[in-house]
mmCIF file of N, CA and C in Angstrom:
data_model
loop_
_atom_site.group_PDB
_atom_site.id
_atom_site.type_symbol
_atom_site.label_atom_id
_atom_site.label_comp_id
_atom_site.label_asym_id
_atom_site.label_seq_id
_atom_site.Cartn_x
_atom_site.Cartn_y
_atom_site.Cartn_z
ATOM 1 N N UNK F 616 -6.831 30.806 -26.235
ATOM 2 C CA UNK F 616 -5.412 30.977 -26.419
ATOM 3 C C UNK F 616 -5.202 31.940 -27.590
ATOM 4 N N UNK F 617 -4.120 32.943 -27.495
ATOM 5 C CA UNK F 617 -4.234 33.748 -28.416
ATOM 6 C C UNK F 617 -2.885 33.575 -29.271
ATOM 7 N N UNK F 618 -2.814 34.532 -30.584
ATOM 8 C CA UNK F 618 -1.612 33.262 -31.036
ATOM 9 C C UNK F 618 -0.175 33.691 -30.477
ATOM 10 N N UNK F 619 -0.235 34.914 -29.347
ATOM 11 C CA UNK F 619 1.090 34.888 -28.488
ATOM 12 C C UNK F 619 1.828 34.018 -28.008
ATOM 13 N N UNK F 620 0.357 33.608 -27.377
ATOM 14 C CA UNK F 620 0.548 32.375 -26.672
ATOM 15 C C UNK F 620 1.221 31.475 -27.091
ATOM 16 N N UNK F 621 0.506 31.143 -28.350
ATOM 17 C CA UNK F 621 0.622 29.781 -29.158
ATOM 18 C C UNK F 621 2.428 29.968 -29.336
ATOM 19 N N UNK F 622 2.673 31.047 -29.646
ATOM 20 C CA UNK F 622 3.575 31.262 -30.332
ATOM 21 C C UNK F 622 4.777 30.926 -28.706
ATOM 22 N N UNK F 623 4.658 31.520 -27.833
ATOM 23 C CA UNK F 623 5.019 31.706 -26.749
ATOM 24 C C UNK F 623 5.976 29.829 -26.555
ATOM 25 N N UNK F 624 4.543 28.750 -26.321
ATOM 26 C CA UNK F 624 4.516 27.437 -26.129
ATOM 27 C C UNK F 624 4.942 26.564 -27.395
ATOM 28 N N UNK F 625 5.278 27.063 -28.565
ATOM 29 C CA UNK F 625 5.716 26.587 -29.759
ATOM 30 C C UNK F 625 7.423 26.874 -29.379
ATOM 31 N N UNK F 626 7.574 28.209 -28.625
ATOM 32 C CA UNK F 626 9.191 28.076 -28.549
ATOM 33 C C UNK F 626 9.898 27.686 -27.595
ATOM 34 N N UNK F 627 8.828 27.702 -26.382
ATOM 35 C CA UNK F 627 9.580 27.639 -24.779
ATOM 36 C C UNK F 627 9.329 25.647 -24.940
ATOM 37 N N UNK F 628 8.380 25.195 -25.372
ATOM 38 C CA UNK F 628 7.949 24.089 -25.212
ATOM 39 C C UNK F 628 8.328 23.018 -26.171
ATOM 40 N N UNK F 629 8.537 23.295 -27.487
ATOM 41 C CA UNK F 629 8.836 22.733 -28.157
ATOM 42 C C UNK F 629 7.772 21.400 -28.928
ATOM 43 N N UNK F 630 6.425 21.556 -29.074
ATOM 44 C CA UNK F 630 5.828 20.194 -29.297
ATOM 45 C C UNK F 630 6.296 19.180 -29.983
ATOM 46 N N UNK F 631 6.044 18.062 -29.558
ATOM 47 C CA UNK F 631 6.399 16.657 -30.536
ATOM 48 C C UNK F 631 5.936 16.475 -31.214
ATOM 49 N N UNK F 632 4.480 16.970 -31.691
ATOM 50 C CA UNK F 632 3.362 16.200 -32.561
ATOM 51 C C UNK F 632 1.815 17.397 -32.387
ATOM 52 N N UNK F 633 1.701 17.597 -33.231
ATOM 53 C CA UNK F 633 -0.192 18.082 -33.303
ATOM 54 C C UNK F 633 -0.862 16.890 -33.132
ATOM 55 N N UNK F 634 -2.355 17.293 -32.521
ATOM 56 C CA UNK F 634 -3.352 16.408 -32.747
ATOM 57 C C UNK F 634 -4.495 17.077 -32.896
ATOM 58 N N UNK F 635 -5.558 16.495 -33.765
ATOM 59 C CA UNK F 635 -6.318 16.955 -34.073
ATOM 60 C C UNK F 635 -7.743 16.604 -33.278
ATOM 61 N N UNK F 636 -8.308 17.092 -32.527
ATOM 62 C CA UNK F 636 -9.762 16.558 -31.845
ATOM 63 C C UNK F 636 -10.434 15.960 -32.829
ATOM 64 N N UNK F 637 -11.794 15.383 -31.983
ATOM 65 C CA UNK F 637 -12.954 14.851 -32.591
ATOM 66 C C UNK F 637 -14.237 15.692 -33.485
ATOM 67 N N UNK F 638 -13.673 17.179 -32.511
ATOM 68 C CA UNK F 638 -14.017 18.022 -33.342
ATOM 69 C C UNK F 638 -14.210 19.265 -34.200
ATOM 70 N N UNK F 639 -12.415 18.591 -34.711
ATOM 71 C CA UNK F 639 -12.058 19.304 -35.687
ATOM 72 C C UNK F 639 -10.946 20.133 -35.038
ATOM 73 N N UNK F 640 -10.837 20.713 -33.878
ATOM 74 C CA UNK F 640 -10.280 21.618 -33.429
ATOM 75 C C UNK F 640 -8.021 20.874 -33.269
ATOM 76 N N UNK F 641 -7.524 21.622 -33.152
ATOM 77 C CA UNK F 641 -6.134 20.926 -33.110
ATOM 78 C C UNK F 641 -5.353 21.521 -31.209
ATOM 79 N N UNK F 642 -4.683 20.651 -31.208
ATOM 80 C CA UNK F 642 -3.816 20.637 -29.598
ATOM 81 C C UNK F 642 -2.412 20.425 -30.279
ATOM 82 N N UNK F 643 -1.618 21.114 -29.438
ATOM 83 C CA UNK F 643 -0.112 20.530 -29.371
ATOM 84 C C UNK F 643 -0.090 19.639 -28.345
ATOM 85 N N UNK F 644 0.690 18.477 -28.567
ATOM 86 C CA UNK F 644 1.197 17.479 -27.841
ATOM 87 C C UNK F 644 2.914 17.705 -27.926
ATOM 88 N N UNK F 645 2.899 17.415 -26.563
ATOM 89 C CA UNK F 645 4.393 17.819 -25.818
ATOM 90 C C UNK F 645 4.853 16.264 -25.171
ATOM 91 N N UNK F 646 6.322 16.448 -25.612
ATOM 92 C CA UNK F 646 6.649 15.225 -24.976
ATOM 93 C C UNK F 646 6.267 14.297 -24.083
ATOM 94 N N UNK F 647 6.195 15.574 -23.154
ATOM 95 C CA UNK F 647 5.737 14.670 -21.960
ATOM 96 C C UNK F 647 4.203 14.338 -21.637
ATOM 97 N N UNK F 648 4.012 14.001 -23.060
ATOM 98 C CA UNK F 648 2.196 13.699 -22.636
ATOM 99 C C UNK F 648 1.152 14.793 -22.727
ATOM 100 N N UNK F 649 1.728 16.278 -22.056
ATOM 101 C CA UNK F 649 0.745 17.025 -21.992
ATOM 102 C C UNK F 649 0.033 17.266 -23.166
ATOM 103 N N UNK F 650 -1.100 17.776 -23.454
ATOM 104 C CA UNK F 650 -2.134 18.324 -24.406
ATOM 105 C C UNK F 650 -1.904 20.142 -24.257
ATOM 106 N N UNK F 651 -1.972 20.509 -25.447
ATOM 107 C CA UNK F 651 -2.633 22.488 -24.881
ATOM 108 C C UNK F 651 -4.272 22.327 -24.944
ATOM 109 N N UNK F 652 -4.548 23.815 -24.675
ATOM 110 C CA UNK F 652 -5.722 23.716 -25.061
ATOM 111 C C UNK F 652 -5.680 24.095 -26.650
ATOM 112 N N UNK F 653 -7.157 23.504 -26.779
ATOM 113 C CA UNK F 653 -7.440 23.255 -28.355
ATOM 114 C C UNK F 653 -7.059 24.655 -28.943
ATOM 115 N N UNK F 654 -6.906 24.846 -30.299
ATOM 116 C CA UNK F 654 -5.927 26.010 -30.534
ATOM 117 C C UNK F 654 -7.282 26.904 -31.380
ATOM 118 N N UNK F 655 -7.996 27.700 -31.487
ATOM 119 C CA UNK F 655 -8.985 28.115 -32.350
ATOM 120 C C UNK F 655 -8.247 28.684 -33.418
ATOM 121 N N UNK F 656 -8.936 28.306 -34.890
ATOM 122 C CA UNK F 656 -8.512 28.367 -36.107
ATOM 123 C C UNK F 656 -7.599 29.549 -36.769
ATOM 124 N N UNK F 657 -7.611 30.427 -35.833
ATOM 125 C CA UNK F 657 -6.706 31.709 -36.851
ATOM 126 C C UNK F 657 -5.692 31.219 -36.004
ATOM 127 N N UNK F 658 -5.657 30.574 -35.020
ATOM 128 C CA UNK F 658 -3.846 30.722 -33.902
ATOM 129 C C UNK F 658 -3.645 29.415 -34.771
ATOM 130 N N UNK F 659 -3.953 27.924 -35.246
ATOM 131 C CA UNK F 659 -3.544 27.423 -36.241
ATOM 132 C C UNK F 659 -3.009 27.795 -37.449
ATOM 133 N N UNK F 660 -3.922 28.654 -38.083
ATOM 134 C CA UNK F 660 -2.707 29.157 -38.956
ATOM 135 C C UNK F 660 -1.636 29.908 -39.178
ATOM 136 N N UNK F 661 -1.712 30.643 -38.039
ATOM 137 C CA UNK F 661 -0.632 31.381 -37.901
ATOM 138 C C UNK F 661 0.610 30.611 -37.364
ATOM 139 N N UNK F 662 0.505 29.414 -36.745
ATOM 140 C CA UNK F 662 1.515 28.758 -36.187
ATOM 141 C C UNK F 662 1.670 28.152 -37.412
ATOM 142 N N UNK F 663 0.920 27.459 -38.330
ATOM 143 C CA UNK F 663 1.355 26.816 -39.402
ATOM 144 C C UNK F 663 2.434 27.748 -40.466
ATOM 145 N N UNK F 664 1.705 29.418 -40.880
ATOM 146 C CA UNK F 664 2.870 30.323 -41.575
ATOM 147 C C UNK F 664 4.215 30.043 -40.624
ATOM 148 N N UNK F 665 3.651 30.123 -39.266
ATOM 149 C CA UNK F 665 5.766 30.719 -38.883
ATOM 150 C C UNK F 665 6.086 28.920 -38.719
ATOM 151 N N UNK F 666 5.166 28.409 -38.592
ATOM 152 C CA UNK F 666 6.652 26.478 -38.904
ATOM 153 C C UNK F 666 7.124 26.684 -40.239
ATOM 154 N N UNK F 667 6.380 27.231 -41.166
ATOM 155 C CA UNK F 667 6.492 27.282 -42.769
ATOM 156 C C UNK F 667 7.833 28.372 -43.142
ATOM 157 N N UNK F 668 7.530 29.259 -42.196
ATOM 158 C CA UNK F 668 8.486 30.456 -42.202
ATOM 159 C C UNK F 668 10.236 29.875 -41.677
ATOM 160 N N UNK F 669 10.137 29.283 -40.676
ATOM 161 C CA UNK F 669 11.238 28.713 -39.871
ATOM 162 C C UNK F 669 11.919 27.587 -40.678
ATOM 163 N N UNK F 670 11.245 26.635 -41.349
ATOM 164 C CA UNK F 670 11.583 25.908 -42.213
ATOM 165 C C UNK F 670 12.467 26.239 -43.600
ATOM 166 N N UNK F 671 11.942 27.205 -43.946
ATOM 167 C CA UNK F 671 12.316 28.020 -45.067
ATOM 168 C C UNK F 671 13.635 29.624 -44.378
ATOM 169 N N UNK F 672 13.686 29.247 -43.385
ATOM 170 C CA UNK F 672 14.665 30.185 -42.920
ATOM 171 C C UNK F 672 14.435 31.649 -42.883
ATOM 172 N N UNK F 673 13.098 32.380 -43.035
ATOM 173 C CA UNK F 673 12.775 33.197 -43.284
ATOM 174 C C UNK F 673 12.398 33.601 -41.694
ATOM 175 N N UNK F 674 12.088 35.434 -41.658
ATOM 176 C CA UNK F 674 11.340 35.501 -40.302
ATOM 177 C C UNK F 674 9.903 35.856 -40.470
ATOM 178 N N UNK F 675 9.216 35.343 -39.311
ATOM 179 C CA UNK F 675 7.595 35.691 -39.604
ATOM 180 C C UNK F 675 7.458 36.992 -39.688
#
């Protein structure tokens, strides 16, 4: 997943909750149960700057 993507399913989708695997790796969890696939570490942080960004009212 690339962090378009990520970025893509962070706005159309809206997650309820992160989760973090067994190993190590993180998923969005979506209301309805679904899982993404596991997110590899640079598309984590980049989703973490723009929640950080959005929070703070700023644009990424």
């Amino acid at each position: 997943m690339t962090v378009d993507d990520a970025l893509s399913l962070l706005g159309e989708e809206q997650p309820a909750a992160w989760s973090q695997r067994e190993d190590g790796s993180w998923q969005m969890v979506f209301v309805d149960g679904r899982l993404s696939d596991p997110l590899p570490d640079h598309v984590v942080e980049a989703l973490r700057i723009t929640v950080i960004n959005q929070i703070a009212g700023r644009n990424p």
